[in-house]
Amino acid sequence: MNNGPVGVFDSGMGGISVLREIKKLMPDEKYIFYGDSKNAPYGTRTDEDVFGLTHNVFQTLMDKGVKAVVIACNTATSVAVRKLRAEYPDVPVIGMEPAIKPAVEENNGGRVVVMATPVTLRRPKFAKLMDKYSQDAEIIRMPAPGIVNYVEQGRLHDEGLKEYIKGLFSEIGERPADAVVLGCTHFPFVADEIKEAAGPQARLYNGNLGTARELRRRMAEKDLLCDGTEESTVEILNSAGEAQTELSWKLFTGELS
């Protein structure tokens, strides 16, 4: 199993941002990325829908012989990761978590905006994070499902996107944000637009590197790291078909940036 592929899954193409971080950290591994753009966005669906869709993709990856799975989607993680770990106890299943901890610790007493999908923001897991750190910073929920659609269409610098993001930040009042947590894997692709709207004082945080490091740790723990005898490969699949697969490759290579 050491030379088997690592599966990376997202509700669309946003998880490519996580795949890129993982590939930097573990360049010799093989990877299969599956984007479920046909059913995106997950962030406005019911929990039952999200779990059913996530379970179907997870099984598709398992059928392809993956040795570990990264749920590179905050929404799918919040709904499904515990159930999938219970169902597949021998498979490392790594999820995403909004990077609230470092944002609060490095901006103690400041204003921390958490941008995410409505599903992520309403889950008990997020409420616990809010309760844990609310004494140390002002944490503001910012539902931003509209960004997903722009990324899925490859419209990373669209004027409509910029206006949408500016509108979100205009609703938090005059006091600017000290930190912005990108709680959806689509959001790093439009980090420049978010930074422009949030202001030069705002520091941006995402959980991609932490997820990559946790994957490496869990794989090492189970002796699943590749032995370096086979060439690294990346396979990208997308439920929406060829056009979305091509867009995914452009995001992965940086051609679309």
CSV table of C-alpha atoms in Angstrom, one decimal:
chain,number,residue,atom,x,y,z
A,1,MET,CA,0.0,0.0,0.0
A,2,ASN,CA,3.0,2.4,0.4
A,3,ASN,CA,3.0,3.3,-3.3
A,4,GLY,CA,-0.8,3.6,-3.6
A,5,PRO,CA,-2.4,7.0,-4.2
A,6,VAL,CA,-3.7,9.5,-1.8
A,7,GLY,CA,-7.3,10.6,-2.4
A,8,VAL,CA,-8.2,14.3,-2.1
A,9,PHE,CA,-11.8,15.3,-2.3
A,10,ASP,CA,-13.7,18.5,-2.5
A,11,SER,CA,-17.3,19.6,-3.3
A,12,GLY,CA,-15.8,21.4,-6.3
A,13,MET,CA,-12.4,22.7,-7.3
A,14,GLY,CA,-11.5,24.6,-4.1
A,15,GLY,CA,-9.7,21.5,-2.7
A,16,ILE,CA,-7.1,22.0,-5.5
A,17,SER,CA,-5.6,24.7,-3.1
A,18,VAL,CA,-5.1,21.9,-0.5
A,19,LEU,CA,-3.7,19.4,-3.1
A,20,ARG,CA,-1.1,22.0,-4.1
A,21,GLU,CA,0.0,22.4,-0.4
A,22,ILE,CA,0.1,18.6,0.0
A,23,LYS,CA,2.1,18.1,-3.2
A,24,LYS,CA,4.7,20.7,-2.0
A,25,LEU,CA,5.1,18.8,1.3
A,26,MET,CA,5.1,15.3,-0.1
A,27,PRO,CA,6.2,15.6,-3.7
A,28,ASP,CA,6.9,11.9,-4.3
A,29,GLU,CA,3.4,10.6,-3.6
A,30,LYS,CA,0.7,9.7,-6.1
A,31,TYR,CA,-2.6,11.6,-5.9
A,32,ILE,CA,-6.1,11.3,-7.1
A,33,PHE,CA,-8.2,14.5,-6.8
A,34,TYR,CA,-12.0,14.3,-7.1
A,35,GLY,CA,-14.1,17.5,-7.4
A,36,ASP,CA,-17.8,17.1,-7.2
A,37,SER,CA,-18.5,20.3,-9.1
A,38,LYS,CA,-21.7,18.8,-10.5
A,39,ASN,CA,-23.2,19.1,-7.1
A,40,ALA,CA,-21.5,22.2,-5.9
A,41,PRO,CA,-21.9,24.2,-3.7
A,42,TYR,CA,-22.3,21.9,-0.7
A,43,GLY,CA,-22.4,24.9,1.6
A,44,THR,CA,-26.1,25.7,1.1
A,45,ARG,CA,-27.3,22.1,1.2
A,46,THR,CA,-28.9,20.1,4.1
A,47,ASP,CA,-26.6,18.0,6.3
A,48,GLU,CA,-28.2,14.8,4.9
A,49,ASP,CA,-27.4,15.9,1.3
A,50,VAL,CA,-23.8,16.7,2.2
A,51,PHE,CA,-23.2,13.4,3.9
A,52,GLY,CA,-24.8,11.4,1.1
A,53,LEU,CA,-22.7,13.2,-1.6
A,54,THR,CA,-19.5,12.9,0.5
A,55,HIS,CA,-20.0,9.2,1.2
A,56,ASN,CA,-20.5,8.5,-2.5
A,57,VAL,CA,-17.3,10.3,-3.5
A,58,PHE,CA,-15.4,8.6,-0.6
A,59,GLN,CA,-16.4,5.2,-1.9
A,60,THR,CA,-15.4,6.1,-5.4
A,61,LEU,CA,-11.9,7.0,-4.1
A,62,MET,CA,-11.7,3.8,-2.0
A,63,ASP,CA,-12.6,1.8,-5.1
A,64,LYS,CA,-9.6,3.3,-6.8
A,65,GLY,CA,-7.3,1.9,-4.1
A,66,VAL,CA,-6.4,5.1,-2.2
A,67,LYS,CA,-4.4,4.6,1.0
A,68,ALA,CA,-5.6,7.8,2.7
A,69,VAL,CA,-8.3,10.4,2.1
A,70,VAL,CA,-8.2,14.1,2.6
A,71,ILE,CA,-11.7,15.8,2.8
A,72,ALA,CA,-10.4,19.1,1.4
A,73,CYS,CA,-13.8,20.8,2.1
A,74,ASN,CA,-14.7,22.5,5.4
A,75,THR,CA,-18.4,21.8,4.8
A,76,ALA,CA,-18.0,18.1,4.1
A,77,THR,CA,-15.6,17.8,7.0
A,78,SER,CA,-18.0,19.3,9.5
A,79,VAL,CA,-20.8,17.0,8.4
A,80,ALA,CA,-19.1,13.7,7.5
A,81,VAL,CA,-15.6,13.2,8.8
A,82,ARG,CA,-16.5,11.5,12.1
A,83,LYS,CA,-18.9,9.1,10.5
A,84,LEU,CA,-16.4,8.2,7.8
A,85,ARG,CA,-13.6,7.6,10.3
A,86,ALA,CA,-15.9,5.2,12.2
A,87,GLU,CA,-16.9,3.4,9.0
A,88,TYR,CA,-13.3,3.1,7.7
A,89,PRO,CA,-11.2,2.8,10.9
A,90,ASP,CA,-8.1,1.5,9.0
A,91,VAL,CA,-7.9,4.4,6.6
A,92,PRO,CA,-6.4,7.8,7.6
A,93,VAL,CA,-9.2,10.3,7.0
A,94,ILE,CA,-8.0,13.9,7.3
A,95,GLY,CA,-10.5,16.8,7.4
A,96,MET,CA,-10.3,20.6,7.3
A,97,GLU,CA,-10.7,23.0,10.2
A,98,PRO,CA,-11.0,26.7,10.1
A,99,ALA,CA,-7.7,28.2,11.3
A,100,ILE,CA,-9.3,30.2,14.1
A,101,LYS,CA,-6.7,29.2,16.7
A,102,PRO,CA,-3.7,30.8,15.0
A,103,ALA,CA,-5.7,33.8,13.9
A,104,VAL,CA,-6.8,34.5,17.5
A,105,GLU,CA,-3.5,33.7,19.1
A,106,GLU,CA,-1.6,36.0,16.8
A,107,ASN,CA,-4.3,38.8,17.0
A,108,ASN,CA,-5.2,38.6,20.7
A,109,GLY,CA,-7.9,41.1,21.5
A,110,GLY,CA,-8.4,41.9,17.8
A,111,ARG,CA,-11.3,41.4,15.4
A,112,VAL,CA,-11.3,38.0,13.6
A,113,VAL,CA,-13.6,37.5,10.7
A,114,VAL,CA,-14.3,33.9,9.8
A,115,MET,CA,-15.4,33.5,6.1
A,116,ALA,CA,-17.1,30.2,5.4
A,117,THR,CA,-20.2,28.6,4.0
A,118,PRO,CA,-23.5,28.7,5.9
A,119,VAL,CA,-23.3,24.9,6.7
A,120,THR,CA,-19.8,25.3,8.2
A,121,LEU,CA,-20.8,28.2,10.3
A,122,ARG,CA,-24.0,26.6,11.7
A,123,ARG,CA,-22.3,23.3,12.8
A,124,PRO,CA,-21.8,22.5,16.5
A,125,LYS,CA,-18.0,22.1,15.8
A,126,PHE,CA,-17.8,25.8,14.8
A,127,ALA,CA,-19.9,26.9,17.8
A,128,LYS,CA,-17.4,25.1,20.1
A,129,LEU,CA,-14.5,26.9,18.4
A,130,MET,CA,-16.3,30.2,18.8
A,131,ASP,CA,-16.9,29.5,22.5
A,132,LYS,CA,-13.3,28.5,23.1
A,133,TYR,CA,-11.8,31.6,21.6
A,134,SER,CA,-14.5,34.3,22.1
A,135,GLN,CA,-12.8,35.5,25.3
A,136,ASP,CA,-9.6,36.3,23.4
A,137,ALA,CA,-10.9,38.1,20.3
A,138,GLU,CA,-14.1,39.4,18.7
A,139,ILE,CA,-15.0,36.6,16.2
A,140,ILE,CA,-17.4,37.6,13.4
A,141,ARG,CA,-19.2,35.0,11.2
A,142,MET,CA,-19.2,35.9,7.6
A,143,PRO,CA,-21.2,33.5,5.3
A,144,ALA,CA,-19.8,33.8,1.8
A,145,PRO,CA,-21.3,31.1,-0.4
A,146,GLY,CA,-21.2,33.3,-3.5
A,147,ILE,CA,-17.4,33.0,-3.8
A,148,VAL,CA,-17.6,29.3,-4.6
A,149,ASN,CA,-19.6,30.0,-7.8
A,150,TYR,CA,-17.0,32.4,-9.1
A,151,VAL,CA,-14.2,30.0,-8.5
A,152,GLU,CA,-16.1,27.1,-10.0
A,153,GLN,CA,-16.5,29.2,-13.2
A,154,GLY,CA,-12.8,30.2,-13.2
A,155,ARG,CA,-13.7,33.9,-12.7
A,156,LEU,CA,-11.1,34.7,-10.1
A,157,HIS,CA,-10.7,38.4,-10.8
A,158,ASP,CA,-14.2,39.2,-11.9
A,159,GLU,CA,-15.5,42.7,-11.0
A,160,GLY,CA,-18.7,41.1,-9.7
A,161,LEU,CA,-16.7,39.0,-7.3
A,162,LYS,CA,-14.8,42.0,-6.0
A,163,GLU,CA,-18.0,43.9,-5.4
A,164,TYR,CA,-19.6,40.9,-3.7
A,165,ILE,CA,-16.6,40.6,-1.3
A,166,LYS,CA,-16.5,44.3,-0.6
A,167,GLY,CA,-20.2,44.2,0.2
A,168,LEU,CA,-19.6,41.4,2.8
A,169,PHE,CA,-16.9,43.5,4.6
A,170,SER,CA,-19.0,46.6,4.5
A,171,GLU,CA,-21.5,44.9,6.7
A,172,ILE,CA,-19.1,44.4,9.6
A,173,GLY,CA,-19.0,48.1,10.5
A,174,GLU,CA,-16.3,50.7,10.5
A,175,ARG,CA,-13.8,48.9,12.7
A,176,PRO,CA,-11.6,46.9,10.3
A,177,ALA,CA,-10.7,43.2,10.7
A,178,ASP,CA,-7.3,42.3,12.1
A,179,ALA,CA,-7.5,38.8,10.8
A,180,VAL,CA,-9.6,36.9,8.2
A,181,VAL,CA,-9.9,33.1,8.4
A,182,LEU,CA,-10.6,31.5,5.0
A,183,GLY,CA,-12.9,28.8,6.1
A,184,CYS,CA,-13.5,27.3,2.6
A,185,THR,CA,-10.9,25.8,0.4
A,186,HIS,CA,-12.2,27.8,-2.6
A,187,PHE,CA,-11.3,31.1,-0.9
A,188,PRO,CA,-7.4,31.0,-1.1
A,189,PHE,CA,-7.8,31.3,-4.9
A,190,VAL,CA,-9.3,34.8,-4.4
A,191,ALA,CA,-7.1,35.8,-1.5
A,192,ASP,CA,-6.0,39.0,-3.2
A,193,GLU,CA,-9.6,40.2,-3.6
A,194,ILE,CA,-10.3,39.3,0.0
A,195,LYS,CA,-7.2,41.1,1.2
A,196,GLU,CA,-8.2,44.2,-0.8
A,197,ALA,CA,-11.7,44.3,0.7
A,198,ALA,CA,-10.5,43.6,4.3
A,199,GLY,CA,-7.7,46.2,4.2
A,200,PRO,CA,-3.9,46.1,4.4
A,201,GLN,CA,-4.0,45.6,8.2
A,202,ALA,CA,-5.8,42.2,7.9
A,203,ARG,CA,-3.8,39.0,8.0
A,204,LEU,CA,-5.3,36.0,6.2
A,205,TYR,CA,-5.3,32.5,7.5
A,206,ASN,CA,-6.2,29.1,6.1
A,207,GLY,CA,-5.9,25.5,7.2
A,208,ASN,CA,-4.2,24.1,4.1
A,209,LEU,CA,-0.7,23.6,5.4
A,210,GLY,CA,-1.9,22.3,8.7
A,211,THR,CA,-4.0,19.7,6.8
A,212,ALA,CA,-1.0,18.7,4.7
A,213,ARG,CA,1.2,18.2,7.8
A,214,GLU,CA,-1.5,16.2,9.6
A,215,LEU,CA,-1.8,13.9,6.5
A,216,ARG,CA,1.9,13.3,6.5
A,217,ARG,CA,1.9,12.6,10.3
A,218,ARG,CA,-1.0,10.1,10.0
A,219,MET,CA,0.5,8.4,7.0
A,220,ALA,CA,3.9,8.0,8.8
A,221,GLU,CA,2.1,6.7,11.8
A,222,LYS,CA,0.6,3.9,9.8
A,223,ASP,CA,3.7,3.3,7.7
A,224,LEU,CA,1.9,4.5,4.5
A,225,LEU,CA,4.5,7.0,3.1
A,226,CYS,CA,5.7,6.0,-0.4
A,227,ASP,CA,9.1,4.3,-0.7
A,228,GLY,CA,10.2,6.5,-3.6
A,229,THR,CA,10.5,3.7,-6.1
A,230,GLU,CA,7.7,4.8,-8.3
A,231,GLU,CA,7.1,8.1,-10.1
A,232,SER,CA,4.7,10.6,-8.6
A,233,THR,CA,1.5,11.2,-10.5
A,234,VAL,CA,-1.5,13.4,-10.2
A,235,GLU,CA,-4.9,12.4,-11.6
A,236,ILE,CA,-7.8,14.9,-11.5
A,237,LEU,CA,-11.4,13.8,-11.9
A,238,ASN,CA,-14.5,16.0,-11.8
A,239,SER,CA,-18.2,15.0,-11.8
A,240,ALA,CA,-19.1,17.9,-14.0
A,241,GLY,CA,-17.0,16.7,-16.9
A,242,GLU,CA,-14.1,17.6,-19.1
A,243,ALA,CA,-14.4,21.4,-19.0
A,244,GLN,CA,-14.3,21.5,-15.2
A,245,THR,CA,-11.4,19.0,-15.2
A,246,GLU,CA,-9.5,21.3,-17.4
A,247,LEU,CA,-10.2,24.3,-15.1
A,248,SER,CA,-9.0,22.2,-12.2
A,249,TRP,CA,-5.7,21.5,-14.0
A,250,LYS,CA,-5.3,25.2,-14.6
A,251,LEU,CA,-5.8,26.0,-10.9
A,252,PHE,CA,-3.4,23.2,-10.0
A,253,THR,CA,-0.6,24.4,-12.3
A,254,GLY,CA,-1.2,28.1,-11.5
A,255,GLU,CA,-2.1,28.8,-15.1
A,256,LEU,CA,-5.4,30.2,-13.8
A,257,SER,CA,-4.4,32.7,-11.1
